[in-house]
mmCIF file of N, CA and C in Angstrom:
data_model
loop_
_atom_site.group_PDB
_atom_site.id
_atom_site.type_symbol
_atom_site.label_atom_id
_atom_site.label_comp_id
_atom_site.label_asym_id
_atom_site.label_seq_id
_atom_site.Cartn_x
_atom_site.Cartn_y
_atom_site.Cartn_z
ATOM 1 N N MET A 1 5.963 -16.235 12.529
ATOM 2 C CA MET A 1 5.120 -15.084 12.872
ATOM 3 C C MET A 1 6.053 -13.932 12.449
ATOM 4 N N GLU A 2 7.365 -13.829 12.693
ATOM 5 C CA GLU A 2 8.098 -12.735 12.301
ATOM 6 C C GLU A 2 8.185 -12.487 10.806
ATOM 7 N N ASP A 3 8.085 -13.508 10.029
ATOM 8 C CA ASP A 3 7.924 -13.350 8.468
ATOM 9 C C ASP A 3 6.699 -12.571 8.234
ATOM 10 N N LYS A 4 5.575 -12.936 8.868
ATOM 11 C CA LYS A 4 4.239 -12.280 8.530
ATOM 12 C C LYS A 4 4.441 -10.972 8.978
ATOM 13 N N ILE A 5 4.995 -10.452 10.057
ATOM 14 C CA ILE A 5 5.178 -9.146 10.464
ATOM 15 C C ILE A 5 6.054 -8.319 9.410
ATOM 16 N N ALA A 6 7.084 -9.044 9.000
ATOM 17 C CA ALA A 6 7.919 -8.321 8.012
ATOM 18 C C ALA A 6 7.279 -8.135 6.613
ATOM 19 N N ASP A 7 6.364 -9.191 6.404
ATOM 20 C CA ASP A 7 5.600 -9.026 5.063
ATOM 21 C C ASP A 7 4.683 -7.771 5.213
ATOM 22 N N LEU A 8 3.987 -7.659 6.301
ATOM 23 C CA LEU A 8 2.978 -6.681 6.762
ATOM 24 C C LEU A 8 3.703 -5.308 6.708
ATOM 25 N N TYR A 9 4.966 -5.171 7.189
ATOM 26 C CA TYR A 9 5.642 -3.857 7.239
ATOM 27 C C TYR A 9 6.039 -3.567 5.593
ATOM 28 N N LEU A 10 6.369 -4.540 4.844
ATOM 29 C CA LEU A 10 6.738 -4.312 3.456
ATOM 30 C C LEU A 10 5.491 -3.826 2.849
ATOM 31 N N GLN A 11 4.444 -4.503 2.986
ATOM 32 C CA GLN A 11 3.027 -4.020 2.374
ATOM 33 C C GLN A 11 2.836 -2.559 2.700
ATOM 34 N N LEU A 12 2.950 -2.197 3.917
ATOM 35 C CA LEU A 12 2.704 -0.694 4.339
ATOM 36 C C LEU A 12 3.511 0.153 3.765
ATOM 37 N N GLN A 13 5.020 -0.230 3.607
ATOM 38 C CA GLN A 13 5.919 0.652 2.854
ATOM 39 C C GLN A 13 5.385 0.811 1.430
ATOM 40 N N GLU A 14 4.821 -0.173 0.773
ATOM 41 C CA GLU A 14 4.547 -0.148 -0.793
ATOM 42 C C GLU A 14 3.412 0.744 -0.793
ATOM 43 N N VAL A 15 2.385 0.654 0.046
ATOM 44 C CA VAL A 15 1.332 1.590 0.001
ATOM 45 C C VAL A 15 1.704 3.013 0.295
ATOM 46 N N ARG A 16 2.573 3.166 1.118
ATOM 47 C CA ARG A 16 3.197 4.693 1.292
ATOM 48 C C ARG A 16 3.758 5.069 0.044
ATOM 49 N N SER A 17 4.572 4.289 -0.651
ATOM 50 C CA SER A 17 5.230 4.654 -1.948
ATOM 51 C C SER A 17 4.161 5.068 -2.997
ATOM 52 N N CYS A 18 3.058 4.208 -3.172
ATOM 53 C CA CYS A 18 2.051 4.681 -4.045
ATOM 54 C C CYS A 18 1.361 5.894 -3.729
ATOM 55 N N ILE A 19 1.212 6.349 -2.540
ATOM 56 C CA ILE A 19 0.546 7.395 -2.048
ATOM 57 C C ILE A 19 1.477 8.692 -2.321
ATOM 58 N N ILE A 20 2.865 8.475 -2.038
ATOM 59 C CA ILE A 20 3.870 9.580 -2.347
ATOM 60 C C ILE A 20 3.854 9.854 -3.796
ATOM 61 N N ILE A 21 3.838 8.858 -4.610
ATOM 62 C CA ILE A 21 3.777 9.131 -6.121
ATOM 63 C C ILE A 21 2.632 9.894 -6.522
ATOM 64 N N LEU A 22 1.497 9.498 -6.004
ATOM 65 C CA LEU A 22 0.254 10.269 -6.279
ATOM 66 C C LEU A 22 0.171 11.555 -5.661
ATOM 67 N N GLN A 23 0.729 11.841 -4.474
ATOM 68 C CA GLN A 23 0.903 13.267 -4.087
ATOM 69 C C GLN A 23 1.695 14.190 -4.689
ATOM 70 N N LYS A 24 2.777 13.706 -5.225
ATOM 71 C CA LYS A 24 3.710 14.356 -6.058
ATOM 72 C C LYS A 24 3.168 14.805 -7.384
ATOM 73 N N ALA A 25 2.594 13.781 -7.860
ATOM 74 C CA ALA A 25 1.767 13.894 -9.243
ATOM 75 C C ALA A 25 0.800 15.109 -9.175
ATOM 76 N N ILE A 26 0.133 15.018 -8.099
ATOM 77 C CA ILE A 26 -1.054 16.059 -8.031
ATOM 78 C C ILE A 26 -0.401 17.418 -7.622
ATOM 79 N N GLU A 27 0.634 17.443 -6.741
ATOM 80 C CA GLU A 27 1.240 18.800 -6.348
ATOM 81 C C GLU A 27 1.900 19.329 -7.572
ATOM 82 N N ASN A 28 2.497 18.579 -8.471
ATOM 83 C CA ASN A 28 3.137 19.221 -9.617
ATOM 84 C C ASN A 28 2.161 19.248 -10.753
ATOM 85 N N GLU A 29 1.011 18.771 -10.599
ATOM 86 C CA GLU A 29 0.009 18.841 -11.779
ATOM 87 C C GLU A 29 0.804 18.379 -12.985
ATOM 88 N N SER A 30 1.521 17.305 -12.794
ATOM 89 C CA SER A 30 2.328 16.863 -13.949
ATOM 90 C C SER A 30 1.583 16.215 -15.105
ATOM 91 N N GLU A 31 1.726 16.717 -16.308
ATOM 92 C CA GLU A 31 1.123 16.204 -17.470
ATOM 93 C C GLU A 31 1.564 14.843 -17.851
ATOM 94 N N GLU A 32 2.785 14.441 -17.315
ATOM 95 C CA GLU A 32 3.296 13.047 -17.589
ATOM 96 C C GLU A 32 2.503 12.037 -16.905
ATOM 97 N N VAL A 33 1.895 12.435 -15.711
ATOM 98 C CA VAL A 33 1.007 11.383 -14.896
ATOM 99 C C VAL A 33 -0.424 11.688 -15.470
ATOM 100 N N GLY A 34 -1.074 10.790 -16.139
ATOM 101 C CA GLY A 34 -2.472 11.018 -16.566
ATOM 102 C C GLY A 34 -3.451 10.342 -15.598
ATOM 103 N N LEU A 35 -4.726 10.558 -15.804
ATOM 104 C CA LEU A 35 -5.792 10.048 -14.929
ATOM 105 C C LEU A 35 -5.759 8.469 -15.006
ATOM 106 N N SER A 36 -5.198 7.823 -16.025
ATOM 107 C CA SER A 36 -5.125 6.334 -16.068
ATOM 108 C C SER A 36 -4.076 5.838 -15.046
ATOM 109 N N ASP A 37 -2.952 6.696 -15.040
ATOM 110 C CA ASP A 37 -1.858 6.336 -14.184
ATOM 111 C C ASP A 37 -2.276 6.564 -12.613
ATOM 112 N N ILE A 38 -2.898 7.589 -12.467
ATOM 113 C CA ILE A 38 -3.532 7.732 -11.082
ATOM 114 C C ILE A 38 -4.358 6.633 -10.659
ATOM 115 N N ASN A 39 -5.321 6.300 -11.471
ATOM 116 C CA ASN A 39 -6.246 5.248 -11.302
ATOM 117 C C ASN A 39 -5.515 3.837 -11.087
ATOM 118 N N ASN A 40 -4.391 3.681 -11.879
ATOM 119 C CA ASN A 40 -3.613 2.406 -11.523
ATOM 120 C C ASN A 40 -2.886 2.395 -10.158
ATOM 121 N N TYR A 41 -2.370 3.536 -9.860
ATOM 122 C CA TYR A 41 -1.671 3.663 -8.569
ATOM 123 C C TYR A 41 -2.576 3.529 -7.450
ATOM 124 N N LEU A 42 -3.800 4.056 -7.592
ATOM 125 C CA LEU A 42 -4.807 3.889 -6.545
ATOM 126 C C LEU A 42 -5.284 2.396 -6.474
ATOM 127 N N THR A 43 -5.608 1.722 -7.541
ATOM 128 C CA THR A 43 -5.756 0.252 -7.647
ATOM 129 C C THR A 43 -4.730 -0.519 -6.853
ATOM 130 N N ILE A 44 -3.424 -0.229 -7.180
ATOM 131 C CA ILE A 44 -2.254 -0.903 -6.521
ATOM 132 C C ILE A 44 -2.397 -0.724 -5.151
ATOM 133 N N ALA A 45 -2.563 0.579 -4.596
ATOM 134 C CA ALA A 45 -2.708 0.868 -3.128
ATOM 135 C C ALA A 45 -3.817 0.147 -2.566
ATOM 136 N N LEU A 46 -5.034 0.164 -3.110
ATOM 137 C CA LEU A 46 -6.165 -0.538 -2.573
ATOM 138 C C LEU A 46 -6.037 -1.938 -2.416
ATOM 139 N N ASP A 47 -5.388 -2.509 -3.498
ATOM 140 C CA ASP A 47 -4.999 -4.022 -3.362
ATOM 141 C C ASP A 47 -4.012 -4.396 -2.314
ATOM 142 N N LYS A 48 -3.014 -3.553 -2.176
ATOM 143 C CA LYS A 48 -2.028 -3.612 -1.044
ATOM 144 C C LYS A 48 -2.619 -3.507 0.256
ATOM 145 N N ILE A 49 -3.542 -2.583 0.425
ATOM 146 C CA ILE A 49 -4.252 -2.395 1.578
ATOM 147 C C ILE A 49 -5.064 -3.613 2.157
ATOM 148 N N ASN A 50 -5.846 -4.123 1.060
ATOM 149 C CA ASN A 50 -6.613 -5.306 1.366
ATOM 150 C C ASN A 50 -5.770 -6.432 1.850
ATOM 151 N N ASN A 51 -4.594 -6.716 1.132
ATOM 152 C CA ASN A 51 -3.600 -7.804 1.444
ATOM 153 C C ASN A 51 -3.135 -7.533 2.914
ATOM 154 N N THR A 52 -2.861 -6.278 3.149
ATOM 155 C CA THR A 52 -2.228 -5.937 4.529
ATOM 156 C C THR A 52 -3.385 -6.166 5.482
ATOM 157 N N ILE A 53 -4.469 -5.942 5.328
ATOM 158 C CA ILE A 53 -5.649 -6.309 6.292
ATOM 159 C C ILE A 53 -5.732 -7.803 6.465
ATOM 160 N N LYS A 54 -5.731 -8.482 5.404
ATOM 161 C CA LYS A 54 -5.707 -9.938 5.425
ATOM 162 C C LYS A 54 -4.577 -10.484 6.251
ATOM 163 N N MET A 55 -3.501 -9.966 5.938
ATOM 164 C CA MET A 55 -2.260 -10.376 6.882
ATOM 165 C C MET A 55 -2.407 -10.062 8.243
ATOM 166 N N TYR A 56 -2.828 -8.864 8.701
ATOM 167 C CA TYR A 56 -2.974 -8.459 9.860
ATOM 168 C C TYR A 56 -4.113 -9.392 10.676
ATOM 169 N N ASP A 57 -5.235 -9.840 9.889
ATOM 170 C CA ASP A 57 -6.152 -10.690 10.543
ATOM 171 C C ASP A 57 -5.426 -12.193 10.756
ATOM 172 N N SER A 58 -4.641 -12.655 9.953
ATOM 173 C CA SER A 58 -4.040 -13.792 10.102
ATOM 174 C C SER A 58 -2.916 -13.814 11.230
ATOM 175 N N ILE A 59 -2.217 -12.721 11.338
ATOM 176 C CA ILE A 59 -1.286 -12.477 12.466
ATOM 177 C C ILE A 59 -2.086 -12.500 13.766
ATOM 178 N N GLN A 60 -3.172 -11.732 13.850
ATOM 179 C CA GLN A 60 -3.929 -11.750 14.991
ATOM 180 C C GLN A 60 -4.556 -12.930 15.402
ATOM 181 N N LYS A 61 -4.917 -13.848 14.506
ATOM 182 C CA LYS A 61 -5.398 -15.226 14.787
ATOM 183 C C LYS A 61 -4.293 -16.206 15.253
ATOM 184 N N LEU A 62 -3.015 -15.963 14.881
ATOM 185 C CA LEU A 62 -1.921 -16.582 15.316
ATOM 186 C C LEU A 62 -1.699 -16.261 16.817
ATOM 187 N N ALA A 63 -1.733 -14.833 17.166
ATOM 188 C CA ALA A 63 -1.525 -14.497 18.559
ATOM 189 C C ALA A 63 -2.533 -14.846 19.567
ATOM 190 N N TYR A 64 -3.681 -15.380 19.172
ATOM 191 C CA TYR A 64 -4.743 -15.763 20.151
ATOM 192 C C TYR A 64 -5.130 -17.191 20.087
#
């Protein structure tokens, strides 16, 4: 179960990283980061959030 909790924590850190990158791109209105890049980071973040929810559900089932 500790492995699952560590994986959950890692997923949350990765989602946070994606959000920070997006925030910096928007704040700087960087021309280097295009709409397709923003879309890709959002897709990655959503996938990681979905995986995190699945992990949480499996951890919760183990706890009960």
